[in-house]
Coordinates of C-alpha atoms and ligand atoms in Angstrom, one line a residue:
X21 CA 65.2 -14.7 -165.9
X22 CA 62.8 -16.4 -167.9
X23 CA 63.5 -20.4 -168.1
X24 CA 64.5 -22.8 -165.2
X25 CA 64.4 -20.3 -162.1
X26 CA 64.1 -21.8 -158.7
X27 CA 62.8 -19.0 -157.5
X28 CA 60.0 -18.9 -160.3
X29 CA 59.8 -22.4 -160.0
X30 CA 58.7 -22.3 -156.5
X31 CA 56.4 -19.4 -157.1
X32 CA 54.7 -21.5 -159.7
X33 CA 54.2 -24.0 -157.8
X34 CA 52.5 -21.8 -155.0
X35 CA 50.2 -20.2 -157.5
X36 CA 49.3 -23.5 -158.9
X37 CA 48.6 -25.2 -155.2
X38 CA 45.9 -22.5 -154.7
X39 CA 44.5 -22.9 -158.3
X40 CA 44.4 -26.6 -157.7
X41 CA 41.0 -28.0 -157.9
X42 CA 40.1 -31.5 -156.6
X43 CA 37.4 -33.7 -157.8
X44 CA 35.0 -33.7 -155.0
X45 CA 31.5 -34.9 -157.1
X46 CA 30.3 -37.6 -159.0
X47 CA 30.6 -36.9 -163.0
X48 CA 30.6 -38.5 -166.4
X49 CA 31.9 -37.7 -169.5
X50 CA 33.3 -39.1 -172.6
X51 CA 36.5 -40.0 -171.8
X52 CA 38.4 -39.8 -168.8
X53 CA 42.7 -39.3 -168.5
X54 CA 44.5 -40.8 -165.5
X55 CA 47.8 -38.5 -165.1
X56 CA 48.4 -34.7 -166.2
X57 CA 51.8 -35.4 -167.4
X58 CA 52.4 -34.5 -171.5
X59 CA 50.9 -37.3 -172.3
X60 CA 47.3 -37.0 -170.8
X61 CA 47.1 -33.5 -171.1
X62 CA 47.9 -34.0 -174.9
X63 CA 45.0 -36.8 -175.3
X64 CA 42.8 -34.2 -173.2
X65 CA 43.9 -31.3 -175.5
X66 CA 43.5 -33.1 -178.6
X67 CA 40.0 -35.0 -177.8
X68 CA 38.4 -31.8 -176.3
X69 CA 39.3 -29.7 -179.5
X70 CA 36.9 -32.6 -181.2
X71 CA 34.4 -32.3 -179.4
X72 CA 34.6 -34.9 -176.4
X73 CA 33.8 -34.1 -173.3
X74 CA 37.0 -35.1 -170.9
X75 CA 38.2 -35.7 -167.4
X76 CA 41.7 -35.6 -166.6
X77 CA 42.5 -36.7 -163.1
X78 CA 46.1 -36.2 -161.7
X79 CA 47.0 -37.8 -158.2
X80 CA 49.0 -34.9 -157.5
X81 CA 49.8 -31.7 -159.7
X82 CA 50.3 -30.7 -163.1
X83 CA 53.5 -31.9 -164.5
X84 CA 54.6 -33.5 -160.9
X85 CA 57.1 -35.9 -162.6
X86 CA 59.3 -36.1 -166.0
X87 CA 56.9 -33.7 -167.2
X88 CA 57.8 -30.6 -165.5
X89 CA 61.4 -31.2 -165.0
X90 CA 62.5 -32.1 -168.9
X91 CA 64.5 -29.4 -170.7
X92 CA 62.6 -29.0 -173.3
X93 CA 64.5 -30.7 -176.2
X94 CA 62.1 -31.7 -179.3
X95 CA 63.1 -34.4 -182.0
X96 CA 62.1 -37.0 -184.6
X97 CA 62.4 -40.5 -183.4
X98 CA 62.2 -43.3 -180.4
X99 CA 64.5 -44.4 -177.8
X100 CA 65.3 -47.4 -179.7
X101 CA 68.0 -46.7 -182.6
X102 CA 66.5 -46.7 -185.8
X103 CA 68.0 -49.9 -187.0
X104 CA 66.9 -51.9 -184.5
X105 CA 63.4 -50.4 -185.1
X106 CA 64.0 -51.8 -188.6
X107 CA 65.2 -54.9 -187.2
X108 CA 61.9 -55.0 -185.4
X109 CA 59.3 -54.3 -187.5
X110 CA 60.5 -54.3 -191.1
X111 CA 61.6 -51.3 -193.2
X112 CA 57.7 -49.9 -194.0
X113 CA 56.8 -50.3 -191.1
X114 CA 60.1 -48.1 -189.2
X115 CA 59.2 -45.6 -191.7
X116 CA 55.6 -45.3 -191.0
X117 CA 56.6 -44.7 -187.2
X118 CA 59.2 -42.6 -188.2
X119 CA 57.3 -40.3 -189.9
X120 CA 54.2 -40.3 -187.0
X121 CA 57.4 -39.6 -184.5
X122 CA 57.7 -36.2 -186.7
X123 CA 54.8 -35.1 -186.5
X124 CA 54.8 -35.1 -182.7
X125 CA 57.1 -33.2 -183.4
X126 CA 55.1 -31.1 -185.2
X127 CA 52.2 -30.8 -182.7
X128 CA 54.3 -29.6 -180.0
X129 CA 55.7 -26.5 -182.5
X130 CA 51.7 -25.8 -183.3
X131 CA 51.4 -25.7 -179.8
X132 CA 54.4 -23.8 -178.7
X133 CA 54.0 -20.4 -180.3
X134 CA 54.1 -17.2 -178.6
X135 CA 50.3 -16.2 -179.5
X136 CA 49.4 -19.6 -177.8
X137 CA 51.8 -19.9 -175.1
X138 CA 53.7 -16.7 -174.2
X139 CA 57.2 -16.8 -173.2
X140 CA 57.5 -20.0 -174.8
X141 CA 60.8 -19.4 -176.1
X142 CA 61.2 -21.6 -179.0
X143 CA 64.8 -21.7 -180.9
X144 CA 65.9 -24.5 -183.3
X145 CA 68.3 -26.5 -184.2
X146 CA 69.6 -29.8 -182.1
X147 CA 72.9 -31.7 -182.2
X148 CA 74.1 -35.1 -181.7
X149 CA 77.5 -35.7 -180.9
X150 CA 79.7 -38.8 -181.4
X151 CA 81.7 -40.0 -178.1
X152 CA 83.9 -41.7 -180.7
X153 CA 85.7 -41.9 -183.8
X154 CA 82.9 -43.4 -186.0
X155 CA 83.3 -41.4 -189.3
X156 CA 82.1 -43.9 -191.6
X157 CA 78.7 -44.9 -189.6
X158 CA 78.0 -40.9 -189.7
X159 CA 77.8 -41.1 -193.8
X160 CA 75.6 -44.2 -193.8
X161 CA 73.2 -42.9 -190.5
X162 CA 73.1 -39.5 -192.7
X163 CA 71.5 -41.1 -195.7
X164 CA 69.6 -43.5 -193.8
X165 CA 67.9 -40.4 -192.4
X166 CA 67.7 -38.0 -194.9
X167 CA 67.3 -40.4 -198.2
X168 CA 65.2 -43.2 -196.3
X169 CA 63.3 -41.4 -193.8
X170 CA 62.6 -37.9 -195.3
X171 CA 64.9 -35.7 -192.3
X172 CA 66.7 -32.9 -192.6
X173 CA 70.0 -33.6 -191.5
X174 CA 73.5 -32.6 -191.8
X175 CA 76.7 -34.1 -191.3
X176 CA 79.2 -32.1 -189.6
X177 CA 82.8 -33.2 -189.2
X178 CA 85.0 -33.4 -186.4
X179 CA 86.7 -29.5 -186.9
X180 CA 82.8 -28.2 -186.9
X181 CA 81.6 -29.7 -184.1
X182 CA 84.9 -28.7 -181.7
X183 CA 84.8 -25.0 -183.1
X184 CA 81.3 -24.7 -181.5
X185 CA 81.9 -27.2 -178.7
X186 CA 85.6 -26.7 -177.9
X187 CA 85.9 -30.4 -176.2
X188 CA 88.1 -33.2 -177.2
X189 CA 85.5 -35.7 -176.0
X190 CA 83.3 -35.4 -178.9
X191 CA 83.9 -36.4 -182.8
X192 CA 81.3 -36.2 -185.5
X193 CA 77.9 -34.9 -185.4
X194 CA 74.6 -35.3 -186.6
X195 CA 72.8 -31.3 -186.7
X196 CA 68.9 -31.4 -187.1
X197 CA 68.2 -28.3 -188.1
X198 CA 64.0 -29.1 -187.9
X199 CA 64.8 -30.5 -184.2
X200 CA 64.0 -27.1 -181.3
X201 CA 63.7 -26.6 -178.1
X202 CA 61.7 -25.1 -175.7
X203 CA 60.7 -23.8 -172.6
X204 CA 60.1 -27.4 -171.0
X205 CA 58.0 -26.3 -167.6
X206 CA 55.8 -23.4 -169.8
X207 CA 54.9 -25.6 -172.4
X208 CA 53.7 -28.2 -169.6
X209 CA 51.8 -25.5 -168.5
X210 CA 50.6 -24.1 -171.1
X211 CA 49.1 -27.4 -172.6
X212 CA 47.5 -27.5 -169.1
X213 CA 45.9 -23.9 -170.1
X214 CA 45.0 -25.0 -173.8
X215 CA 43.4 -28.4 -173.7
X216 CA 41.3 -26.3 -170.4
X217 CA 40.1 -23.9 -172.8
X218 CA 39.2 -26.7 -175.6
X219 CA 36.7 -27.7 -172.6
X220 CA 38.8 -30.0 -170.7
X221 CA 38.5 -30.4 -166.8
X222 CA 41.1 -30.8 -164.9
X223 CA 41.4 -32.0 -161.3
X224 CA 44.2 -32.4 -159.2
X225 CA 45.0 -33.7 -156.0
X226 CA 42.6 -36.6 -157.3
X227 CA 44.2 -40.0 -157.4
X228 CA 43.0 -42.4 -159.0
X229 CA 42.6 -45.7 -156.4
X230 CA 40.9 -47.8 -158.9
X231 CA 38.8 -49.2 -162.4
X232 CA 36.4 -51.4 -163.6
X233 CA 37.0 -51.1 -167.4
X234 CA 34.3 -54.3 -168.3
X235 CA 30.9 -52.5 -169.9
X236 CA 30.3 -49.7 -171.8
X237 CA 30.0 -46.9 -169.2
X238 CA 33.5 -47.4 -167.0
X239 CA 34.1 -46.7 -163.8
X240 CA 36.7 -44.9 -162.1
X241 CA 36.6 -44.4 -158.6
X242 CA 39.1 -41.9 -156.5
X243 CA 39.2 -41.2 -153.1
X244 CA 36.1 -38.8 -153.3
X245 CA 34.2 -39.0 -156.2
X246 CA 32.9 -41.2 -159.0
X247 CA 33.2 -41.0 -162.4
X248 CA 31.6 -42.7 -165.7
X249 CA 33.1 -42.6 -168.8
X250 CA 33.0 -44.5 -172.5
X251 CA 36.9 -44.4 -172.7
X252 CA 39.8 -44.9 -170.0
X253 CA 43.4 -43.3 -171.2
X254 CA 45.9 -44.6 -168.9
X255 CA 48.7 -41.8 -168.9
X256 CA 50.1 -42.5 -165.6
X257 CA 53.6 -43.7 -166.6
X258 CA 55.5 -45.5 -163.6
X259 CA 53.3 -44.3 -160.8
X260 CA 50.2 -45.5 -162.1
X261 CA 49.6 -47.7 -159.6
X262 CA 46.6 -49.4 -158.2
X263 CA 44.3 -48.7 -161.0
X264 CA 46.6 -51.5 -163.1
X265 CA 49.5 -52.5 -161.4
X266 CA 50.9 -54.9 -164.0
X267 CA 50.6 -52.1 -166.4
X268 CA 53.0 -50.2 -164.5
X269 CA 55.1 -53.6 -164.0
X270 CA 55.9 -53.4 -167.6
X271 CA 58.2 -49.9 -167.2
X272 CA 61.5 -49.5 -165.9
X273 CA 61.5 -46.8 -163.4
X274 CA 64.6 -44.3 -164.3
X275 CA 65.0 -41.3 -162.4
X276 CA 67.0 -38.4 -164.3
X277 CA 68.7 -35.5 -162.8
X278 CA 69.0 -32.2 -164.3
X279 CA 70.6 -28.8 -163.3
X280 CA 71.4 -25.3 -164.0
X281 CA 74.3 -23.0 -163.6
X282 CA 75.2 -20.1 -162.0
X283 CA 75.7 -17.3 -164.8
X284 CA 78.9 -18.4 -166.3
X285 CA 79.3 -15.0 -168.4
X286 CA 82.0 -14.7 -171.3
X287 CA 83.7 -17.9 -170.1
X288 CA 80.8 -19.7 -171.5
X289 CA 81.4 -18.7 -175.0
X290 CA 84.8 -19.6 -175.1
X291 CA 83.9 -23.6 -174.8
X292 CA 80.3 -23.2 -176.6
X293 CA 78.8 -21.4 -178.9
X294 CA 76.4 -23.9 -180.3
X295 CA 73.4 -22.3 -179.4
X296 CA 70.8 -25.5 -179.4
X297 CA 70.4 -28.7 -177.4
X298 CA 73.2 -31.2 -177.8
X299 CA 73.0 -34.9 -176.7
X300 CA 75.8 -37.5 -176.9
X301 CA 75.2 -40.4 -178.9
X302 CA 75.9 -42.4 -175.7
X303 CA 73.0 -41.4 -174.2
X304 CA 74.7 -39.6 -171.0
X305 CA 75.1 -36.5 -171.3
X306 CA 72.3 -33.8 -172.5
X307 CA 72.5 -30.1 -172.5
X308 CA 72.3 -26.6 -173.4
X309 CA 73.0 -22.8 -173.2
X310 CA 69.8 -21.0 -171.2
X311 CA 69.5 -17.4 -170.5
X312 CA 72.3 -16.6 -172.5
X313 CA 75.0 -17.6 -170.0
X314 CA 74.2 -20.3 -167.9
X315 CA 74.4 -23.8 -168.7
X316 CA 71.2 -26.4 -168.3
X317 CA 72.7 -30.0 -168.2
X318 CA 71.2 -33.7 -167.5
X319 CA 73.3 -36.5 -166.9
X320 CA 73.0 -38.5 -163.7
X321 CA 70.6 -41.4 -163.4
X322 CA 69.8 -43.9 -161.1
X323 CA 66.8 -46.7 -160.9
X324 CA 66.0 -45.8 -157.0
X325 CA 64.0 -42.1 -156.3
X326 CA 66.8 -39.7 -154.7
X327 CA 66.9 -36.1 -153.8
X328 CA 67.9 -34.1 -156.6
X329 CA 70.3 -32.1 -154.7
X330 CA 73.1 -34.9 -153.9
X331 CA 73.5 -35.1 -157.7
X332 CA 74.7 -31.2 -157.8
X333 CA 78.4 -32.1 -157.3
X334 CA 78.4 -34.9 -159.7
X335 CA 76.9 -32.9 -162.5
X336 CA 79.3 -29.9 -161.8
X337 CA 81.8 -32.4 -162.0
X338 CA 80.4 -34.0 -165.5
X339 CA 80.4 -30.4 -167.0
X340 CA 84.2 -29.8 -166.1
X341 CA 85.1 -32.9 -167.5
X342 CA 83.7 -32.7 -170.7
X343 CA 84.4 -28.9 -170.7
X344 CA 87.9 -28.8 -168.6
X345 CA 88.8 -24.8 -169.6
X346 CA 85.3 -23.6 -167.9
X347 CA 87.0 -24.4 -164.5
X348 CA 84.9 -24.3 -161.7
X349 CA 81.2 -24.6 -162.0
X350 CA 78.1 -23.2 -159.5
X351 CA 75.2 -24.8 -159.2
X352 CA 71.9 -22.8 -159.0
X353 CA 69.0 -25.4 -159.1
X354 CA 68.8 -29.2 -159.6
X355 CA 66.3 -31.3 -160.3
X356 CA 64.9 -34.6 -161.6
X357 CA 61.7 -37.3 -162.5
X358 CA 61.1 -40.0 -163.3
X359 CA 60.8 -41.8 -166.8
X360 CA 59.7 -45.1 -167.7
X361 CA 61.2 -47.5 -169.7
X362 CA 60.0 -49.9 -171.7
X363 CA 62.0 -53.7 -172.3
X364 CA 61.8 -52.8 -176.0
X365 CA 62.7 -49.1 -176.0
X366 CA 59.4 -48.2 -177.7
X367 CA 56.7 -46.3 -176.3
X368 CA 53.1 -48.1 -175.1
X369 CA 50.4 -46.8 -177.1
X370 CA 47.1 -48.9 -178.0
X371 CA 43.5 -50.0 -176.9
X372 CA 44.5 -52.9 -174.1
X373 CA 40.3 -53.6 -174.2
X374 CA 37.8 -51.7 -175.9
X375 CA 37.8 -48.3 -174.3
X376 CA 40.6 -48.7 -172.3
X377 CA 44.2 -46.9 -174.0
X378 CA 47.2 -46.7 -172.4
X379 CA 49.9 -44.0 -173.3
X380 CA 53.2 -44.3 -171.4
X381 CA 56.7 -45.5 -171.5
X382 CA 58.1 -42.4 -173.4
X383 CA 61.7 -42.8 -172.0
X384 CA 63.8 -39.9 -172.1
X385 CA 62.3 -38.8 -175.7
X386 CA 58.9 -37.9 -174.2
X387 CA 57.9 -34.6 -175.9
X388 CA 57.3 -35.8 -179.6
X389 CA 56.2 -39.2 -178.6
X390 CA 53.7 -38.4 -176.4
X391 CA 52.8 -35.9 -178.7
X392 CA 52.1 -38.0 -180.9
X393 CA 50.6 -40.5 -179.1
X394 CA 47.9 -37.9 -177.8
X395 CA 46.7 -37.4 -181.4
X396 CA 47.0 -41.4 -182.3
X397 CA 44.5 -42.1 -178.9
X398 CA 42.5 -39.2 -179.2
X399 CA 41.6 -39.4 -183.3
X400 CA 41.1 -43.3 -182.7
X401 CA 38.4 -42.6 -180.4
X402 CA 36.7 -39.9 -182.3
X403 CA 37.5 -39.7 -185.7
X404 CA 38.6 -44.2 -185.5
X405 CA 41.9 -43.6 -187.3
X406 CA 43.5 -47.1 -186.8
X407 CA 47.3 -46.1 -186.9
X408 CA 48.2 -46.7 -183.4
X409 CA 48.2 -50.3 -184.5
X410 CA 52.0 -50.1 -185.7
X411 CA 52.6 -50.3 -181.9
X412 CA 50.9 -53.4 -181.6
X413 CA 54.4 -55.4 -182.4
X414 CA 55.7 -53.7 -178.9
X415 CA 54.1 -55.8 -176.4
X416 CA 53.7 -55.2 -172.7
X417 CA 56.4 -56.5 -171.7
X418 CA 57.5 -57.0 -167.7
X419 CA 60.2 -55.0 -166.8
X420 CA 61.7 -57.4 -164.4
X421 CA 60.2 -56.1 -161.1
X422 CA 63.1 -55.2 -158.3
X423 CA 65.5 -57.6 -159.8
X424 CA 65.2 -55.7 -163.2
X425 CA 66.0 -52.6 -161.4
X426 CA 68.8 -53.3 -160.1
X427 CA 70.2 -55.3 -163.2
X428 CA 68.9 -51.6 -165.2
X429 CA 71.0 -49.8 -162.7
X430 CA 74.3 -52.6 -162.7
X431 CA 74.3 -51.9 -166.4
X432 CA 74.0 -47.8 -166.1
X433 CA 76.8 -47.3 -163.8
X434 CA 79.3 -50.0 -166.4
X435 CA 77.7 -49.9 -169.3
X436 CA 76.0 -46.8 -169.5
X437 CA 78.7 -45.7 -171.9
X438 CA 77.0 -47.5 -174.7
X439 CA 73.2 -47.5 -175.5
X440 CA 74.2 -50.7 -177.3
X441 CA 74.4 -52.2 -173.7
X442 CA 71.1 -50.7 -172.5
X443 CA 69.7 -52.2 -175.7
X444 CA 71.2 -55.5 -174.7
X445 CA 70.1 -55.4 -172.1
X446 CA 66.5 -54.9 -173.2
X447 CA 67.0 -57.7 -176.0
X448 CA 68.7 -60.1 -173.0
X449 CA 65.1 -59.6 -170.9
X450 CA 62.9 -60.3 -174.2
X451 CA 64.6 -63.4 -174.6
X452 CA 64.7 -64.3 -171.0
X453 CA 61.0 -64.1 -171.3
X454 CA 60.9 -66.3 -173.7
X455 CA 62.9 -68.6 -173.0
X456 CA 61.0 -69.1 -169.6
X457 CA 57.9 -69.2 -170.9
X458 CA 58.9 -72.2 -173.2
X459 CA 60.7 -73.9 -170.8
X460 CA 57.3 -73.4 -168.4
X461 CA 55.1 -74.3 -171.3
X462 CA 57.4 -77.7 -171.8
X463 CA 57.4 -78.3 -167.9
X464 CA 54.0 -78.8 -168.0
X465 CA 53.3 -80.4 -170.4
X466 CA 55.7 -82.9 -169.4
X467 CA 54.0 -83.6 -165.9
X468 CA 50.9 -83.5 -168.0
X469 CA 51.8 -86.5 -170.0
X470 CA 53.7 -88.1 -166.9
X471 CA 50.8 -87.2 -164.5
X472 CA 53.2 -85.2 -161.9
X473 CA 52.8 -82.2 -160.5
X474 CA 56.1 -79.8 -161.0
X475 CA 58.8 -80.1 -158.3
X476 CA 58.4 -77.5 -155.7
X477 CA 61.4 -75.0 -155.7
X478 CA 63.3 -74.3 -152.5
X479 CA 64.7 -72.0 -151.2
X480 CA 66.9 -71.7 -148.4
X481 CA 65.5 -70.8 -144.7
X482 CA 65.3 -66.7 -145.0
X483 CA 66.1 -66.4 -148.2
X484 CA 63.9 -63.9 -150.0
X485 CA 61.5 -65.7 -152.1
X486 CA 62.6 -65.4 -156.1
X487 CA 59.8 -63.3 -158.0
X488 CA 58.3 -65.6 -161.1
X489 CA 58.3 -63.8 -164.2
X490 CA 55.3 -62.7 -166.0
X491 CA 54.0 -63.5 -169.2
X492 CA 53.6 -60.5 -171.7
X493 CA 50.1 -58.5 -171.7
X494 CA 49.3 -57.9 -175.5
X495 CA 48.2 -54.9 -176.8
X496 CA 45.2 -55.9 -178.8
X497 CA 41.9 -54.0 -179.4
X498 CA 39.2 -57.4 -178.1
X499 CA 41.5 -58.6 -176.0
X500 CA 41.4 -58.8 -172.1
X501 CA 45.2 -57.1 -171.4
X502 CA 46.1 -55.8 -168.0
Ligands
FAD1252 C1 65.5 -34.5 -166.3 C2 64.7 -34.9 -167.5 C3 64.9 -34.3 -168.8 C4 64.2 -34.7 -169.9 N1 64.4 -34.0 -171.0 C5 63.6 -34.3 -172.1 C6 63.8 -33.5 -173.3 O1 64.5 -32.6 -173.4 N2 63.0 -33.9 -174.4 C7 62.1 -34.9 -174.3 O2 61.5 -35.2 -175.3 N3 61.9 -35.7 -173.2 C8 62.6 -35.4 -172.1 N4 62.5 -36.1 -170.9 C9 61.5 -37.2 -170.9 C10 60.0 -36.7 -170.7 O3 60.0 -35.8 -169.6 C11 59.1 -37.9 -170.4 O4 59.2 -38.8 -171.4 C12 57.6 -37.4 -170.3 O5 57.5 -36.3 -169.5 C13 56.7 -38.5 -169.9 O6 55.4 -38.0 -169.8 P1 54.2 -38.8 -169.2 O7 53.0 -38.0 -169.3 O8 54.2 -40.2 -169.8 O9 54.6 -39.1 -167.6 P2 54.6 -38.2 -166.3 O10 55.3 -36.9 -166.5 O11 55.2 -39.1 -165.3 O12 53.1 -37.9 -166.0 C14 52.3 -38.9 -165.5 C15 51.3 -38.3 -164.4 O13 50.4 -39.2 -164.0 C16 50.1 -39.1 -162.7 N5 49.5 -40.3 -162.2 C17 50.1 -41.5 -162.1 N6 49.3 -42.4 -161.6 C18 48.1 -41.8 -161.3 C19 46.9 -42.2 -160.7 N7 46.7 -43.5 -160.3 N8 45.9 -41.3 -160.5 C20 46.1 -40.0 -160.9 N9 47.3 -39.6 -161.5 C21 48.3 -40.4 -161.7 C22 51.4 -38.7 -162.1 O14 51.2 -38.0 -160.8 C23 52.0 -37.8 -163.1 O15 51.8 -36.5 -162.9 C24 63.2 -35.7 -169.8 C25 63.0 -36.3 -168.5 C26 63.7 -35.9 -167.4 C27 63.4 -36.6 -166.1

């Protein structure tokens, strides 16, 4: 039993704790990674093949969060749909990011070959499935992709799809026949193991508690040790933290739960035979055959950390409803992480001040994204290619604190159904913003020219004091950011 073993898992995870190394002495270098999740360990892999000498410090261990616990699905693309990318930032511009989303893509399949990563266990082909009857959309979101966007792509109809996924729940389907998938835990690993042998160091157990990023030389400081460094990559995703809280202000915390099966043997193949990843195009469901018989499925989500384990029923559940003739499903292992969420649905990648980058806010696509945004930081700083500057349109954006979470987690239990709502949702927050900045901005100046100061808000006795939304940090190479 190669992939997704909890026996294995917890093995690992033993090995590793003795392996682990903690920064314990002062030390500089060129640049220096906060968080061994994909993406620091693929700015550490791809700076230390050029040359840089590199720190990566990780609070706790290697692939703690979303990192170790994905399943190892790998495609072109963002979280945000394509047209509203367009919508966004124009049709160059979607294409330019489309095509640096591809070759993430591509990094990871360099990296994941058997010579460099044994047991790696790559097969291809992905599908995406339509939870409705939207024919006509397929044919333009085929050409869109294929003639506008350079993807291999094929259009399969309804009959295709339910002979390999025999399911009345899904329609139409878009096959990527480019699109793989992996062993999600080794390749975490075995990143880990390659950007160490590029000349990386890794230390674990070694939170980061805080930065000065002013000067040249920066300064990191953890709880034993100090460290000097030209460049500060801030791959912490939502658990950052201290070392710039509003940075991690600007995510939406969304904890995914994943699980395998017990072997299902030859009943399996009579409801799948689609041997790759499939997602919905509602965004809910996500899932595959593993080890020949067993199925690996993610689906629940919620905005508040919970054990994995109380999601077990719910997912066995999800699998008999969208595959009723299976019957009864056992649950071997479940697990989850976190991912973090950006307003916009595009990733944060950029220089927030000179020397200080920040990669995070991958979502749920996190393997070709941060892929990719590995090699944007890590060429920027050594070789000064400029192209993570197409992200500069995606500001830093606050997530909306407690009250987002809980309006993020209202919409996934009603709305999670479309990805059109989460998107609304996004779009509703932007425009909160800024609407409440100009209604600020036109407050004062009004008590400016009428030489008041702004009525004091009040609240009633107890209540809990309403937070005061933040203005956007900018992505921008001078400026002063987080
Ligand atoms: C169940 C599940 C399934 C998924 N499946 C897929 C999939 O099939 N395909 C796909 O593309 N994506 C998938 N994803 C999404 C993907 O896992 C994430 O987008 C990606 O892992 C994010 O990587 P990261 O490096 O930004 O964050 P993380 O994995 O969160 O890594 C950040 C690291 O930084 C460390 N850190 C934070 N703050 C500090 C600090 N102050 N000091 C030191 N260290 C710090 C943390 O401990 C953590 O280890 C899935 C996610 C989940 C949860």
């Amino acid at each position: 039993m190669s992939e997704i073993s909890a026996s294995a898992a917890t093995r690992d995870d033993a090995t590793a704790l003795r392996e682990r190394s903690r920064l314990s002495f002062d030390l500089d270098v060129d640049i220096c990674v906060v968080g061994a999740g994909l993406a620091g360990l693929t700015v550490a892999l791809e700076a230390a093949r050029l040359g840089a000498s590199v720190a990566v410090l990780e609070g706790r261990h290697v692939g703690w969060n979303a990192s170790g616990h994905q399943l190892g699905t790998v495609m072109p693309g963002y979280s945000l749909p394509i047209a509203d990318l367009i919508a966004r930032v124009g049709f160059e511009d979607t294409r330019e990011l489309w095509s640096l989303s591809k070759q993430g893509a591509d990094y990871v399949r360099a990296n994941a070959t058997e010579e460099l990563i044994p047991g790696i266990a790559l097969s291809e082909g992905a599908l995406e499935v339509s939870n409705i009857d939207v024919g006509e959309a397929l044919i333009s979101r085929l050409q869109m992709l294929g003639e506008d966007f350079e993807t291999e792509v094929e259009g399969w109809q309804v009959d295709r799809v339910r002979d390999q996924l025999r399911t009345d729940r899904y329609f139409h389907g878009v096959y990527y026949p480019k699109a793989f998938q992996l062993d999600g835990r080794k390749y975490l690993q075995g990143l880990a193991a390659l950007a160490k042998r590029a000349g990386a160091r890794i230390f674990e157990d070694t939170p980061v508690v805080s930065i000065d990023p002013s000067g040249i030389r920066k300064r990191i400081v953890t709880p034993s040790a100090r460290l000097r460094a030209s460049h500060i990559v801030l791959a912490g995703n939502i658990h950052l933290g201290a070392p710039l809280q509003r940075l991690s202000e600007t995510l939406l915390p969304v904890w995914r739960y994943a699980a395998v099966t017990a072997p299902l043997g030859e009943r399996l193949a009579e409801v799948m035979t689609f041997q790759g990843s499939v997602t919905d195009s509602d965004g809910i469901d996500h899932f595959r055959i593993v080890e020949g018989d067993r199925l690996m499925w993610a689906s629940p989500e919620t905005t508040w950390a919970a054990r994995p384990a109380r999601f077990a029923g719910a997912i066995a559940r999800r699998i008999r409803t969208v595959f009723p003739r299976l019957g009864k499903v056992e649950i071997a292992d479940v697990w989850g992480g976190a991912v973090g969420q950006t307003v916009h649905g595009m990733p944060q990648i950029g220089q927030l001040r000179r020397g200080l980058w920040v990669a995070s806010g991958f979502g749920r696509q996190g393997l070709n994204t941060s892929a990719m945004a590995g090699q944007l930081i890590a060429r920027s700083i050594l070789w000064g290619d400029e192209r993570w500057r197409l992200f500069s349109p995606f500001e830093l954006v606050w997530a909306g604190g407690p009250t987002g979470r809980v309006a993020g987690q209202v919409v996934g239990v009603w709305g999670r159904a479309s990805s059109a709502t989460a998107g609304a949702l996004a779009r509703y927050r932007e425009r909160a913003r800024v609407r409440e900045r100009v209604r600020e901005a036109r407050l004062v100046e009004a008590n400016r020219q009428a030489g008041t100061r702004p009525p004091q808000r009040r609240s009633p006795p107890g209540a809990p004091r309403p937070e005061r939304p933040r203005p956007p940090v900018a992505v921008n190479p001078e400026g002063e950011g987080g």
